[in-house]
Short mmCIF file of C-alpha atoms and ligand atoms in Angstrom, two decimals:
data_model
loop_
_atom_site.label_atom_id
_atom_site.label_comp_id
_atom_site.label_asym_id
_atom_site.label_seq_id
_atom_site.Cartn_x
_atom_site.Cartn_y
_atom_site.Cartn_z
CA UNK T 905 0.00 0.00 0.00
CA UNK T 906 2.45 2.37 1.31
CA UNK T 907 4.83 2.03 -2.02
CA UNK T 908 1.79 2.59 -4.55
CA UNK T 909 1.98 5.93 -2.72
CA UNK T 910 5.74 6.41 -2.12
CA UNK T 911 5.79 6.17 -5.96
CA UNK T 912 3.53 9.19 -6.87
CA UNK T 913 4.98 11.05 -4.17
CA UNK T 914 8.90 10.65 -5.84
CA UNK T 915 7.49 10.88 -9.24
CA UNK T 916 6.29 14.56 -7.51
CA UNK T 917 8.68 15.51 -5.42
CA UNK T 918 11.84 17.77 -6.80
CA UNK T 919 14.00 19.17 -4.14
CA UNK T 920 15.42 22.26 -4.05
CA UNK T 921 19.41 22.19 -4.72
CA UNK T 922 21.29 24.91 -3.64
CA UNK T 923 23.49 26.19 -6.28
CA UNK T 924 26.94 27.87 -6.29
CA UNK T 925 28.09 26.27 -9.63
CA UNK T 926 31.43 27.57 -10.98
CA UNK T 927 32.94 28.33 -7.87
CA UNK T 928 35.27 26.05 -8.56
CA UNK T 929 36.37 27.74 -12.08
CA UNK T 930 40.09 27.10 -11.24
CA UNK T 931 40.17 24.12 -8.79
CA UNK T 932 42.90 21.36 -10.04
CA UNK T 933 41.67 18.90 -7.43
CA UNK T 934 37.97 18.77 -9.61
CA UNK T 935 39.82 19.21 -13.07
CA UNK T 936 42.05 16.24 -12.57
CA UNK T 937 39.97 14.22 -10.60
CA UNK T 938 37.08 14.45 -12.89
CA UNK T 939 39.14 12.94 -15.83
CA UNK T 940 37.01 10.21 -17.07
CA UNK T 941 40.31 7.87 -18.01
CA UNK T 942 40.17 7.26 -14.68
CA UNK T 943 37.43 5.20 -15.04
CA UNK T 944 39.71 2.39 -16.91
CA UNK T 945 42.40 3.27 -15.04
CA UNK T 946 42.02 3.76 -11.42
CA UNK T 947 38.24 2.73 -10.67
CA UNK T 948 38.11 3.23 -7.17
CA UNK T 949 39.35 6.90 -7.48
CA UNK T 950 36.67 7.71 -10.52
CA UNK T 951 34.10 6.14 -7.98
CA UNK T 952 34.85 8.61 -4.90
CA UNK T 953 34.68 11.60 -7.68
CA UNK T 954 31.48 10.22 -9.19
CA UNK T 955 29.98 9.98 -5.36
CA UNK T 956 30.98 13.68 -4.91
CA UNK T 957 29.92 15.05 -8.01
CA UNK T 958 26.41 13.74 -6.82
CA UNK T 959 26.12 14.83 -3.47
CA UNK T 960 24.59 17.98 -2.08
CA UNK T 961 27.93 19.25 -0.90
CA UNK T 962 28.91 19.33 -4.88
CA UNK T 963 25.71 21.59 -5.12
CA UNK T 964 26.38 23.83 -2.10
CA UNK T 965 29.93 24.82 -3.86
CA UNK T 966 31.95 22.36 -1.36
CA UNK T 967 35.74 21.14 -3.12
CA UNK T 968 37.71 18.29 -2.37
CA UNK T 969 40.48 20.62 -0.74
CA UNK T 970 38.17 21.83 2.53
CA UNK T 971 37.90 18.01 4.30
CA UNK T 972 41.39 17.10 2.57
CA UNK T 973 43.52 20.02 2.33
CA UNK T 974 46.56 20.06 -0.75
CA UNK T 975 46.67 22.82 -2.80
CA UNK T 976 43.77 23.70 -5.17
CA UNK T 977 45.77 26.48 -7.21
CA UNK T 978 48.91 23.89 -7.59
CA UNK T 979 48.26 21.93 -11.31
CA UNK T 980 50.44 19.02 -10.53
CA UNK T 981 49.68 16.17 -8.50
CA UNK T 982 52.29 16.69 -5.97
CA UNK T 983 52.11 19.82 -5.23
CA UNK T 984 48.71 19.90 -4.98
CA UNK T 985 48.82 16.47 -2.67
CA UNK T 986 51.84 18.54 -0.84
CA UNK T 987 49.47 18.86 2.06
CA UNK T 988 47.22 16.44 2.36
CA UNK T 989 47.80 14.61 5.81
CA UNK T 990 46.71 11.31 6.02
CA UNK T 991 43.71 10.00 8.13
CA UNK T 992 45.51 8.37 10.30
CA UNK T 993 47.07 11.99 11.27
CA UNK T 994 45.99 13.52 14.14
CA UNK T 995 46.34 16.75 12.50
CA UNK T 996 43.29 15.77 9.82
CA UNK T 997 40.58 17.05 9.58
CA UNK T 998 39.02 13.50 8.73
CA UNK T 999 40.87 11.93 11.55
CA UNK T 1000 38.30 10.16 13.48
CA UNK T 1001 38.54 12.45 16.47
CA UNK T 1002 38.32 15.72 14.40
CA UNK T 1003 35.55 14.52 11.74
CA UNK T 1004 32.78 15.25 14.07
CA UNK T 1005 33.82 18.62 14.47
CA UNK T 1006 34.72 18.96 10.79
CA UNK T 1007 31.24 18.16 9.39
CA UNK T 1008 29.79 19.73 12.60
CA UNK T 1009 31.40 23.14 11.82
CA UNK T 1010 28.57 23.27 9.11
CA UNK T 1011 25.96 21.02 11.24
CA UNK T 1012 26.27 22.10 14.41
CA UNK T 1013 22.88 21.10 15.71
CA UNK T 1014 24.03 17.50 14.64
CA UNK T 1015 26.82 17.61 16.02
CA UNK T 1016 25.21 18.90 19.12
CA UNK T 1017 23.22 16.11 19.23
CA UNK T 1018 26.17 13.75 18.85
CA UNK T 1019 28.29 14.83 21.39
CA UNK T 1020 25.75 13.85 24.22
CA UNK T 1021 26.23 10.19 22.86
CA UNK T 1022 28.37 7.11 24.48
CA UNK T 1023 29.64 6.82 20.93
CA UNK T 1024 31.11 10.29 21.02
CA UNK T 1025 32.45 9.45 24.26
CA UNK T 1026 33.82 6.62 23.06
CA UNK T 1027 35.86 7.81 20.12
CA UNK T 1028 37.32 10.41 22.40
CA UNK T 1029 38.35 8.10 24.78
CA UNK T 1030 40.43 6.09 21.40
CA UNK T 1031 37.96 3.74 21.65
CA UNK T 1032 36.32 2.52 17.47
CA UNK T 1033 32.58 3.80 17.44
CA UNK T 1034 30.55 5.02 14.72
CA UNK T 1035 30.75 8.81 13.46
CA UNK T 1036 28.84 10.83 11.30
CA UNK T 1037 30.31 9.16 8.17
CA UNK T 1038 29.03 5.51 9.22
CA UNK T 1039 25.75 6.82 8.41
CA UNK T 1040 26.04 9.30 5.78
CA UNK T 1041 28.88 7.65 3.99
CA UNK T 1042 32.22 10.14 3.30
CA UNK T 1043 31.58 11.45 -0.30
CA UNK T 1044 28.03 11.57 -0.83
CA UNK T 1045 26.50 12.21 2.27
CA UNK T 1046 23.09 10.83 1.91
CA UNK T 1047 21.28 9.00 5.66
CA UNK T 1048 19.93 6.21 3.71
CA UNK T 1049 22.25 3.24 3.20
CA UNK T 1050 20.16 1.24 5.56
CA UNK T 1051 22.17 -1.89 4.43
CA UNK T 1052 25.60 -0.13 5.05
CA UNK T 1053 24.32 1.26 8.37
CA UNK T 1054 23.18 -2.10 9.88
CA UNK T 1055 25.79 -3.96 8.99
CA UNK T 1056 28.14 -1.51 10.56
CA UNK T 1057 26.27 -1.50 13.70
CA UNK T 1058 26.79 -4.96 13.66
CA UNK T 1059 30.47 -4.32 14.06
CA UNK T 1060 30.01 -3.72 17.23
CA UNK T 1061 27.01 -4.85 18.80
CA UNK T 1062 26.62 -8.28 17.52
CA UNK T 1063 24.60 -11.31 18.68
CA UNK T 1064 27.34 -13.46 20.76
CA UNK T 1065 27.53 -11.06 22.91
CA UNK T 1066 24.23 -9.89 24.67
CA UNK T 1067 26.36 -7.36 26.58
CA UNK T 1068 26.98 -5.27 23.21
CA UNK T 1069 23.43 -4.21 23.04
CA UNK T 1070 22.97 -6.86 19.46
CA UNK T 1071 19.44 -5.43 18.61
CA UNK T 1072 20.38 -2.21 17.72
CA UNK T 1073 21.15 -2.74 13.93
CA UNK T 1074 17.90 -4.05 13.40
CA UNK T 1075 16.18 -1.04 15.02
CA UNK T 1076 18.56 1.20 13.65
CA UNK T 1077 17.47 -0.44 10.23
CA UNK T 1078 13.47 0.09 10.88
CA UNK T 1079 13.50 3.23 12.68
CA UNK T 1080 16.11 4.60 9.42
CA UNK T 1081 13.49 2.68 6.64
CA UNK T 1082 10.61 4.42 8.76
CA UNK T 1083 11.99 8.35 8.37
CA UNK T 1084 13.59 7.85 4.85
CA UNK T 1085 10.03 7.58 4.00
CA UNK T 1086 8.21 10.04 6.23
CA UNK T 1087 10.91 12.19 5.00
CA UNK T 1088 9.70 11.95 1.38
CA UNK T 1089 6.13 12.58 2.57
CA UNK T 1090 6.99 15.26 4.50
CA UNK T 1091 8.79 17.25 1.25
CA UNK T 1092 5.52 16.18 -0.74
CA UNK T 1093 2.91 17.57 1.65
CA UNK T 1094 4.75 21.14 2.94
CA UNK T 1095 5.28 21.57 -1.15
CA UNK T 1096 1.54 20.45 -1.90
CA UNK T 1097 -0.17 22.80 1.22
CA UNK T 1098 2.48 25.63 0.44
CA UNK T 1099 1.02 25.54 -3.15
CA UNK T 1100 -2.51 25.75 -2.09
CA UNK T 1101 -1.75 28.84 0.11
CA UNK T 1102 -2.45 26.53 3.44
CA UNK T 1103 -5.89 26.43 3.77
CA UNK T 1104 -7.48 25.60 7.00
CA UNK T 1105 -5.04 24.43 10.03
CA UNK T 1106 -2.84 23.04 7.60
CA UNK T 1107 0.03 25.30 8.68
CA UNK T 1108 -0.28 24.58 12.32
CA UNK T 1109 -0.44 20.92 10.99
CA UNK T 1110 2.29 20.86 8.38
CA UNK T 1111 4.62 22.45 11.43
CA UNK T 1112 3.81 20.51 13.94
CA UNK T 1113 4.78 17.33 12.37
CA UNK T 1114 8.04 19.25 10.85
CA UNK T 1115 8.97 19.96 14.28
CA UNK T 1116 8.20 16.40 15.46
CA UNK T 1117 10.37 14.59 12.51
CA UNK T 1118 12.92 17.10 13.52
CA UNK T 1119 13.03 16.00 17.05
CA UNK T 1120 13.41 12.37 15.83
CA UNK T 1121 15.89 13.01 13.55
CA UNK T 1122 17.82 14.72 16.79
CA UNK T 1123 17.76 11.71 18.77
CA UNK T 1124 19.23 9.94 15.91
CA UNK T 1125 22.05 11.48 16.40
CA UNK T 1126 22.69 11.17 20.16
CA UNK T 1127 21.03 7.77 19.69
CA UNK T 1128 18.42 7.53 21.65
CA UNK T 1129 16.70 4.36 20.65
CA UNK T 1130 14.86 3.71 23.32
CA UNK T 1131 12.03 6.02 22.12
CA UNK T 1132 12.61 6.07 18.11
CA UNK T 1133 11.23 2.79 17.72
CA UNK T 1134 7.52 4.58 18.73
CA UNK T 1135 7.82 8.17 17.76
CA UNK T 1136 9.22 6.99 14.28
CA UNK T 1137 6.47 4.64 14.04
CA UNK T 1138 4.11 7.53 15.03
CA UNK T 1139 5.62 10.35 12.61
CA UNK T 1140 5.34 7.64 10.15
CA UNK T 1141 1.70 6.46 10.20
CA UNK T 1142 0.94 10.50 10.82
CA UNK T 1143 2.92 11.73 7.37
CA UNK T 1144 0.97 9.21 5.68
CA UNK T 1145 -2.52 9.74 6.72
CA UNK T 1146 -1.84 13.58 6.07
CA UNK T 1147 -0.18 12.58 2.20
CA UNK T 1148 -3.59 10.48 1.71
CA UNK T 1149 -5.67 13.44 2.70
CA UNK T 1150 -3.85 15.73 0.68
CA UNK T 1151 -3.71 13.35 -2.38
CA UNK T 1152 -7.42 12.47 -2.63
CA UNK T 1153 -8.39 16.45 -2.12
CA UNK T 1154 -5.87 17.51 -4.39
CA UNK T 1155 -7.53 19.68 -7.49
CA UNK T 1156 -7.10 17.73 -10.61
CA UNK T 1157 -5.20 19.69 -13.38
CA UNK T 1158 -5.92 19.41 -16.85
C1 LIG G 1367 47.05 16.11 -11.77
C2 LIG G 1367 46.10 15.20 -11.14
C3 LIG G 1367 45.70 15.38 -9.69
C4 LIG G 1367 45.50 16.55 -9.00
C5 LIG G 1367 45.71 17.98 -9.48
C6 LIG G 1367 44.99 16.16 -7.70
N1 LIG G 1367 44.94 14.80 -7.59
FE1 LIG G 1367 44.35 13.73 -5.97
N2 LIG G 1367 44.90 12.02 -6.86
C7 LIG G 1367 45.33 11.89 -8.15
C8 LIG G 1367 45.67 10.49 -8.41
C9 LIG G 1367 46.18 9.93 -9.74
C10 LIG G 1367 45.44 9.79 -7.21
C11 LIG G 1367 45.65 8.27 -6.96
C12 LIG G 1367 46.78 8.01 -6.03
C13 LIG G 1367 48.09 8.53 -6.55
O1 LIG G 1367 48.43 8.29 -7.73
O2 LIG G 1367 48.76 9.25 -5.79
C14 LIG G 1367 44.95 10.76 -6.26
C15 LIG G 1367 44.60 10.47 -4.94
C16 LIG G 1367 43.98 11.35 -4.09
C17 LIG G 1367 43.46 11.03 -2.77
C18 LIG G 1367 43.52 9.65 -2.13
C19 LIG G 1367 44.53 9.58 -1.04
C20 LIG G 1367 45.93 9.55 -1.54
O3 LIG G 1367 46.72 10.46 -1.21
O4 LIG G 1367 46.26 8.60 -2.28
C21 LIG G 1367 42.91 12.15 -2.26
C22 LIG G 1367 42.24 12.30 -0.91
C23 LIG G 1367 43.11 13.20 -3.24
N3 LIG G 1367 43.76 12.68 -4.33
C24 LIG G 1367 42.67 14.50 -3.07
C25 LIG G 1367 43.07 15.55 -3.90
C26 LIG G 1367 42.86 16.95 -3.59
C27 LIG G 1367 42.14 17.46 -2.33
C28 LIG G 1367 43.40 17.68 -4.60
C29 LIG G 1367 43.46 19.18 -4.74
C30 LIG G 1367 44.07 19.92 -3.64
C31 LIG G 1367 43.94 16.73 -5.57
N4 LIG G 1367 43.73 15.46 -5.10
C32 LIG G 1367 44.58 17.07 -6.73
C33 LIG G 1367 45.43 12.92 -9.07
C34 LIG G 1367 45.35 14.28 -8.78
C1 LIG G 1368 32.76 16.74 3.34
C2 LIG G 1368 34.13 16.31 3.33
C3 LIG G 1368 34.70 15.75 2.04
C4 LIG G 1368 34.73 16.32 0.81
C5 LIG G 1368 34.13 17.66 0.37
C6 LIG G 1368 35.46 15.42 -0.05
N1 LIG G 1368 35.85 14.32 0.66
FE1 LIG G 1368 36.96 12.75 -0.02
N2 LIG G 1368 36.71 11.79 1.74
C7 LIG G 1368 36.14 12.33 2.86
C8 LIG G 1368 36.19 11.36 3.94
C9 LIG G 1368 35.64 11.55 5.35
C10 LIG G 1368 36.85 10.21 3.41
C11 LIG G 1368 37.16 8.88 4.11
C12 LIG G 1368 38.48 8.99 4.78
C13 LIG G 1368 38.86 7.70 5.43
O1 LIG G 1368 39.47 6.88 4.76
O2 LIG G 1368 38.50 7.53 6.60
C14 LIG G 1368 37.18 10.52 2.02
C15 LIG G 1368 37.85 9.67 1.16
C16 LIG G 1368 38.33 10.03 -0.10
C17 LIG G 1368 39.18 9.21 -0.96
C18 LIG G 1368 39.70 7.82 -0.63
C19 LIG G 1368 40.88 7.99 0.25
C20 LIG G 1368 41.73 6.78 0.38
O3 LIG G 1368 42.69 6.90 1.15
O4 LIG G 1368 41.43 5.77 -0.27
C21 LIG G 1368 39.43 9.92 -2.11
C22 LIG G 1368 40.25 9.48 -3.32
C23 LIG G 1368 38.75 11.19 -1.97
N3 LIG G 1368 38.08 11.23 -0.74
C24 LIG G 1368 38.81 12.20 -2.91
C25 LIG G 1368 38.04 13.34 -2.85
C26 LIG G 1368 37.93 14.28 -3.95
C27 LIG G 1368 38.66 14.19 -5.28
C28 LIG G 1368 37.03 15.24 -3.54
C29 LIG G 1368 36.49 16.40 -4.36
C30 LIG G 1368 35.98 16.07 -5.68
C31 LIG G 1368 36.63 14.93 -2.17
N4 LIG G 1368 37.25 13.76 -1.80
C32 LIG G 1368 35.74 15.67 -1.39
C33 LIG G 1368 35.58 13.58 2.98
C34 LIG G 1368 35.40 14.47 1.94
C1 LIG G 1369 31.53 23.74 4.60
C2 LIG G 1369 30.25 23.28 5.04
C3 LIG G 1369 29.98 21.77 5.14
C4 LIG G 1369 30.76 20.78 5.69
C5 LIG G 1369 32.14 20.88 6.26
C6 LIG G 1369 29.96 19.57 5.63
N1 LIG G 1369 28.74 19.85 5.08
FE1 LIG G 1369 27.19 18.53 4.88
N2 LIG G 1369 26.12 19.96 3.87
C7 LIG G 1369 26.51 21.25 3.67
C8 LIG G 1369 25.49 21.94 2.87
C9 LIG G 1369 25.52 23.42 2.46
C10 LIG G 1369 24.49 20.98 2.58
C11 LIG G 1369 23.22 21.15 1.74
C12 LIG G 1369 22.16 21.88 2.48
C13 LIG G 1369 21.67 21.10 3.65
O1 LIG G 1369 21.08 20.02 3.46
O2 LIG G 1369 21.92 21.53 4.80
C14 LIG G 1369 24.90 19.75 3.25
C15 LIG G 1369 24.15 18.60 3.27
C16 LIG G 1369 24.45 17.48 4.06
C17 LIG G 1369 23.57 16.37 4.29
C18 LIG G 1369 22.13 16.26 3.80
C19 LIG G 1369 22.07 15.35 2.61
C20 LIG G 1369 20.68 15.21 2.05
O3 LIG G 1369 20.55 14.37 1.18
O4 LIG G 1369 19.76 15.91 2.51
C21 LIG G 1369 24.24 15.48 5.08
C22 LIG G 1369 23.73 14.14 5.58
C23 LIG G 1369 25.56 16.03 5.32
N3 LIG G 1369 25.65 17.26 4.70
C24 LIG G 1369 26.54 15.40 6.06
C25 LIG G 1369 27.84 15.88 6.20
C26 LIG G 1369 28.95 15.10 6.73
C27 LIG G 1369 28.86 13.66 7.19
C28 LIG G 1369 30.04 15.91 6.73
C29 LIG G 1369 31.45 15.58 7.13
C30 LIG G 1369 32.10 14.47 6.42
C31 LIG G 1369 29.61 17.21 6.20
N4 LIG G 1369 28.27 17.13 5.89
C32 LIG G 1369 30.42 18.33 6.07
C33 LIG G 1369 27.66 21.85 4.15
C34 LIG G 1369 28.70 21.17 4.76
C1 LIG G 1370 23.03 6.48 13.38
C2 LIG G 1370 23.18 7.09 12.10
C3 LIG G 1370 23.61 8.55 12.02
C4 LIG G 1370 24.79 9.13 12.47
C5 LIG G 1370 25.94 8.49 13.23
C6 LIG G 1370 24.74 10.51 12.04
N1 LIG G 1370 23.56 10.73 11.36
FE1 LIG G 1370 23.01 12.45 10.46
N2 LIG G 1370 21.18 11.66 9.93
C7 LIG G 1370 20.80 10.37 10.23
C8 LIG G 1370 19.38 10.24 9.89
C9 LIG G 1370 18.54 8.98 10.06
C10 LIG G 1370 18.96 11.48 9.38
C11 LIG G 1370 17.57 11.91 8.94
C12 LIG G 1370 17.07 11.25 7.74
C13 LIG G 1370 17.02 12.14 6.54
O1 LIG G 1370 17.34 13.35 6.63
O2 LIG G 1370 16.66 11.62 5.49
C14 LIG G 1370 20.13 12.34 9.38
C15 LIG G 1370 20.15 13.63 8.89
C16 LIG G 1370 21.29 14.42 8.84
C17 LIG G 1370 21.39 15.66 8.12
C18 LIG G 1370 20.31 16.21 7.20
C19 LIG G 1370 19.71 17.46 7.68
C20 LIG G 1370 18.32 17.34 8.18
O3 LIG G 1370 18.04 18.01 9.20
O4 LIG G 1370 17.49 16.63 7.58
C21 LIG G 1370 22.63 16.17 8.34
C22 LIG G 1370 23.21 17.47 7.81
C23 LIG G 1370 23.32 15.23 9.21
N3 LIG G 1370 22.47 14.18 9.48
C24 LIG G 1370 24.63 15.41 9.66
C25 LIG G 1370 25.26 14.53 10.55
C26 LIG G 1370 26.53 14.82 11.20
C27 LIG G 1370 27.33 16.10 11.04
C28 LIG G 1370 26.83 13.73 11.97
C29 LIG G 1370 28.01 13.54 12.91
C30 LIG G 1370 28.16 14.57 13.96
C31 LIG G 1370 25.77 12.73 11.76
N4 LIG G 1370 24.83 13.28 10.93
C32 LIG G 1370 25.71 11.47 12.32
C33 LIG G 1370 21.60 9.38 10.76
C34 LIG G 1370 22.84 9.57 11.33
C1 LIG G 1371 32.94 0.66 16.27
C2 LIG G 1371 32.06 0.21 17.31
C3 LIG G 1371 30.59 0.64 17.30
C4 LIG G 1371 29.74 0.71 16.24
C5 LIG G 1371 30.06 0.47 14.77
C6 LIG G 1371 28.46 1.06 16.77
N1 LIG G 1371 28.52 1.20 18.12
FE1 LIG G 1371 26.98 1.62 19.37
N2 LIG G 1371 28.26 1.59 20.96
C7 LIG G 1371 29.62 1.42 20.87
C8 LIG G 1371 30.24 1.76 22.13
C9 LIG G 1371 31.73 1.71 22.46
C10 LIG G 1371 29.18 2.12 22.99
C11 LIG G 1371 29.27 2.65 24.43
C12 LIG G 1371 29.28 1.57 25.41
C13 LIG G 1371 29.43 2.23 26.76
O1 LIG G 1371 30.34 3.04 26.91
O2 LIG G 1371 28.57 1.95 27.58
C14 LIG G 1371 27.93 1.99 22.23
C15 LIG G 1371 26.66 2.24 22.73
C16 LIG G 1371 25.51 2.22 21.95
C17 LIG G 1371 24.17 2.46 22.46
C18 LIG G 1371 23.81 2.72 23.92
C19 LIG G 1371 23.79 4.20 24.11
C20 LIG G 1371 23.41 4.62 25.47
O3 LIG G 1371 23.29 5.86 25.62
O4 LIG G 1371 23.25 3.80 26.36
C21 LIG G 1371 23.31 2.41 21.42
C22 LIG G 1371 21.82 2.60 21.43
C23 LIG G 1371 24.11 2.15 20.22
N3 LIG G 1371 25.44 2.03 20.59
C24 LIG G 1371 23.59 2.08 18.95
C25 LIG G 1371 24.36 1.89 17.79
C26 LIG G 1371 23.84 1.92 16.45
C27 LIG G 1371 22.39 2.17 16.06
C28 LIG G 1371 24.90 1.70 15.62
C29 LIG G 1371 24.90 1.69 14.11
C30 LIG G 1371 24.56 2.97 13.49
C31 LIG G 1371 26.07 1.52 16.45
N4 LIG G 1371 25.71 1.65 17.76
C32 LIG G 1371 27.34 1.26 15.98
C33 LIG G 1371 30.32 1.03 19.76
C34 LIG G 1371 29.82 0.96 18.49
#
């Protein structure tokens, strides 16, 4: 049922993309990296280009050279690479105890969120625990590899041991499913009502679900599971009732 509707609402739905295309006019990190020989020879580094080119960091104007350093304005490969530290560096910013505070300095309610986890706790203390890329992947930042997600829960909290919490991945998996989805509906119906000039309570409405997928989407990310099994559930079944509504009212166009 739910997918007959999840497919008219993508088939609907075009998100806004911020644009600041071209402000990378002279940036030899893109101009080499983009070379499409690469493809034959050196697949893996064509695929971390192609997963950039495609993310929403590409759109909002960010370059290789802000999360990796080098030298943007060298046109060689080693001077550019002069500066790029390693991950393993503790002078990175992608090394695992700066990277929160890397993608944070642009998301720093998320990274608010994160800090009050055990996980943040635990990376601080040197200890391996997810970060902000376990979820959203490095180059193309997107929260929905449920498949990638779970398994790397299952890293660490794993079924032999009933100590290391082993449920979580599977949660983690539904509660993810549930607001990838509500997330869609949620675009489709504040695009739909905004059209119609919210009639009725429909702005009250529209907001006070926003504001309720927002708070779920903050416990995400200090992982608090014990309460995003219901209120995703909730948001869920709530998105889609309103989507229904708004669907079967909608004004047909000719
Ligand atoms: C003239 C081509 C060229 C330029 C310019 C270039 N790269 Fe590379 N880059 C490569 C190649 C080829 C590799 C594959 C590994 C190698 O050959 O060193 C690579 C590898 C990398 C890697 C993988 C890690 C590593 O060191 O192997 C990163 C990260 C990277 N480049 C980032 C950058 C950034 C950031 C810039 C701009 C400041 C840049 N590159 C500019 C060609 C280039
Ligand atoms: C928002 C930050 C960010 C941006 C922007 C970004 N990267 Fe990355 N990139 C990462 C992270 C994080 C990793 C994973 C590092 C690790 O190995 O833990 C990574 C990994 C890579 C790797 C593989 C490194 C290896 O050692 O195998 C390459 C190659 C790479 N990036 C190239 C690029 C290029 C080229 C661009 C621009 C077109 C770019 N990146 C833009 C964050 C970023
Ligand atoms: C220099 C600023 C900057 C940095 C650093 C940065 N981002 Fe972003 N990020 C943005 C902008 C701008 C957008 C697009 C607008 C938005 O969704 O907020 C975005 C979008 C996103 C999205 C939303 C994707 C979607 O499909 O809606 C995620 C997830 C994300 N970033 C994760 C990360 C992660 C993980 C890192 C660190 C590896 C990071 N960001 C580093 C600026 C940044
Ligand atoms: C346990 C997995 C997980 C981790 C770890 C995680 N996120 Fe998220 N993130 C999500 C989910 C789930 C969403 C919401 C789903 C969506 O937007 O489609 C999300 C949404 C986002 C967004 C989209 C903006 C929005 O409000 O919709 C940004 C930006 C973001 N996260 C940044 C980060 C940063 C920065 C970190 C590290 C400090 C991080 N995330 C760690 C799962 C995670
Ligand atoms: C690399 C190891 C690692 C991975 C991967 C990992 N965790 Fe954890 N997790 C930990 C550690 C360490 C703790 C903290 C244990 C402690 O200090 O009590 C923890 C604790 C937790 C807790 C309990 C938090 C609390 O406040 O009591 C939850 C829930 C949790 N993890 C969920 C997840 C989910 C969901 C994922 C997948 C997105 C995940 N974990 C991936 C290592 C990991």
């Amino acid at each position: 049922m739910i997918h007959a509707y999840l497919k008219a609402v993508l088939g609907l739905v075009v998100l806004p993309a911020m644009s600041l295309a071209g402000a990378w006019a002279a940036n030899s990190c893109i101009d080499c990296h983009s070379d499409p020989n690469y493809f034959v020879q050196d697949r893996k580094l064509h695929d971390y280009y192609q997963d950039w080119i495609k993310s929403p960091h590409k759109e909002a104007g960010l370059t290789c050279d802000f999360c990796h350093s080098g030298d943007p304005a060298a046109a060689g490969k080693e001077a550019a690479h002069n500066t790029i530290l390693k991950v393993t560096d503790p002078e990175s910013r992608l090394f695992f105890k700066n990277l929160p505070e890397t993608c944070g300095s642009c998301h720093p309610d998320k990274l608010a969120q994160f800090k009050l986890s055990k996980h943040f706790k635990a990376l601080m203390e040197d200890r391996t625990a997810p970060s902000c890329t376990t979820c959203h992947s490095a180059m193309r930042p997107r929260p929905d590899y449920r498949d990638i997600v779970k398994q790397s829960c299952h890293t660490c909290h794993f079924d032999d041991n009933p100590q290391a919490l082993p449920l979580v991945a599977d949660r983690a998996d539904e509660f993810l499913h549930r607001l990838n989805i509500g997330k869609v509906y949620l675009a489709w119906v504040t695009m739909y009502y905004e059209e119609q000039s919210w009639p009725g309570e429909t702005r009250e409405e529209v907001g006070a679900i926003t504001s309720k997928y927002n708070d779920a989407v903050a416990r995400v990310h200090r992982f608090d599971l014990a309460t995003m099994d219901e209120s995703s559930a909730e948001i869920l079944a709530e998105l889609e009732g309103m989507f229904k509504t708004a669907w079967d009212e909608r004004p047909t166009r000719d």
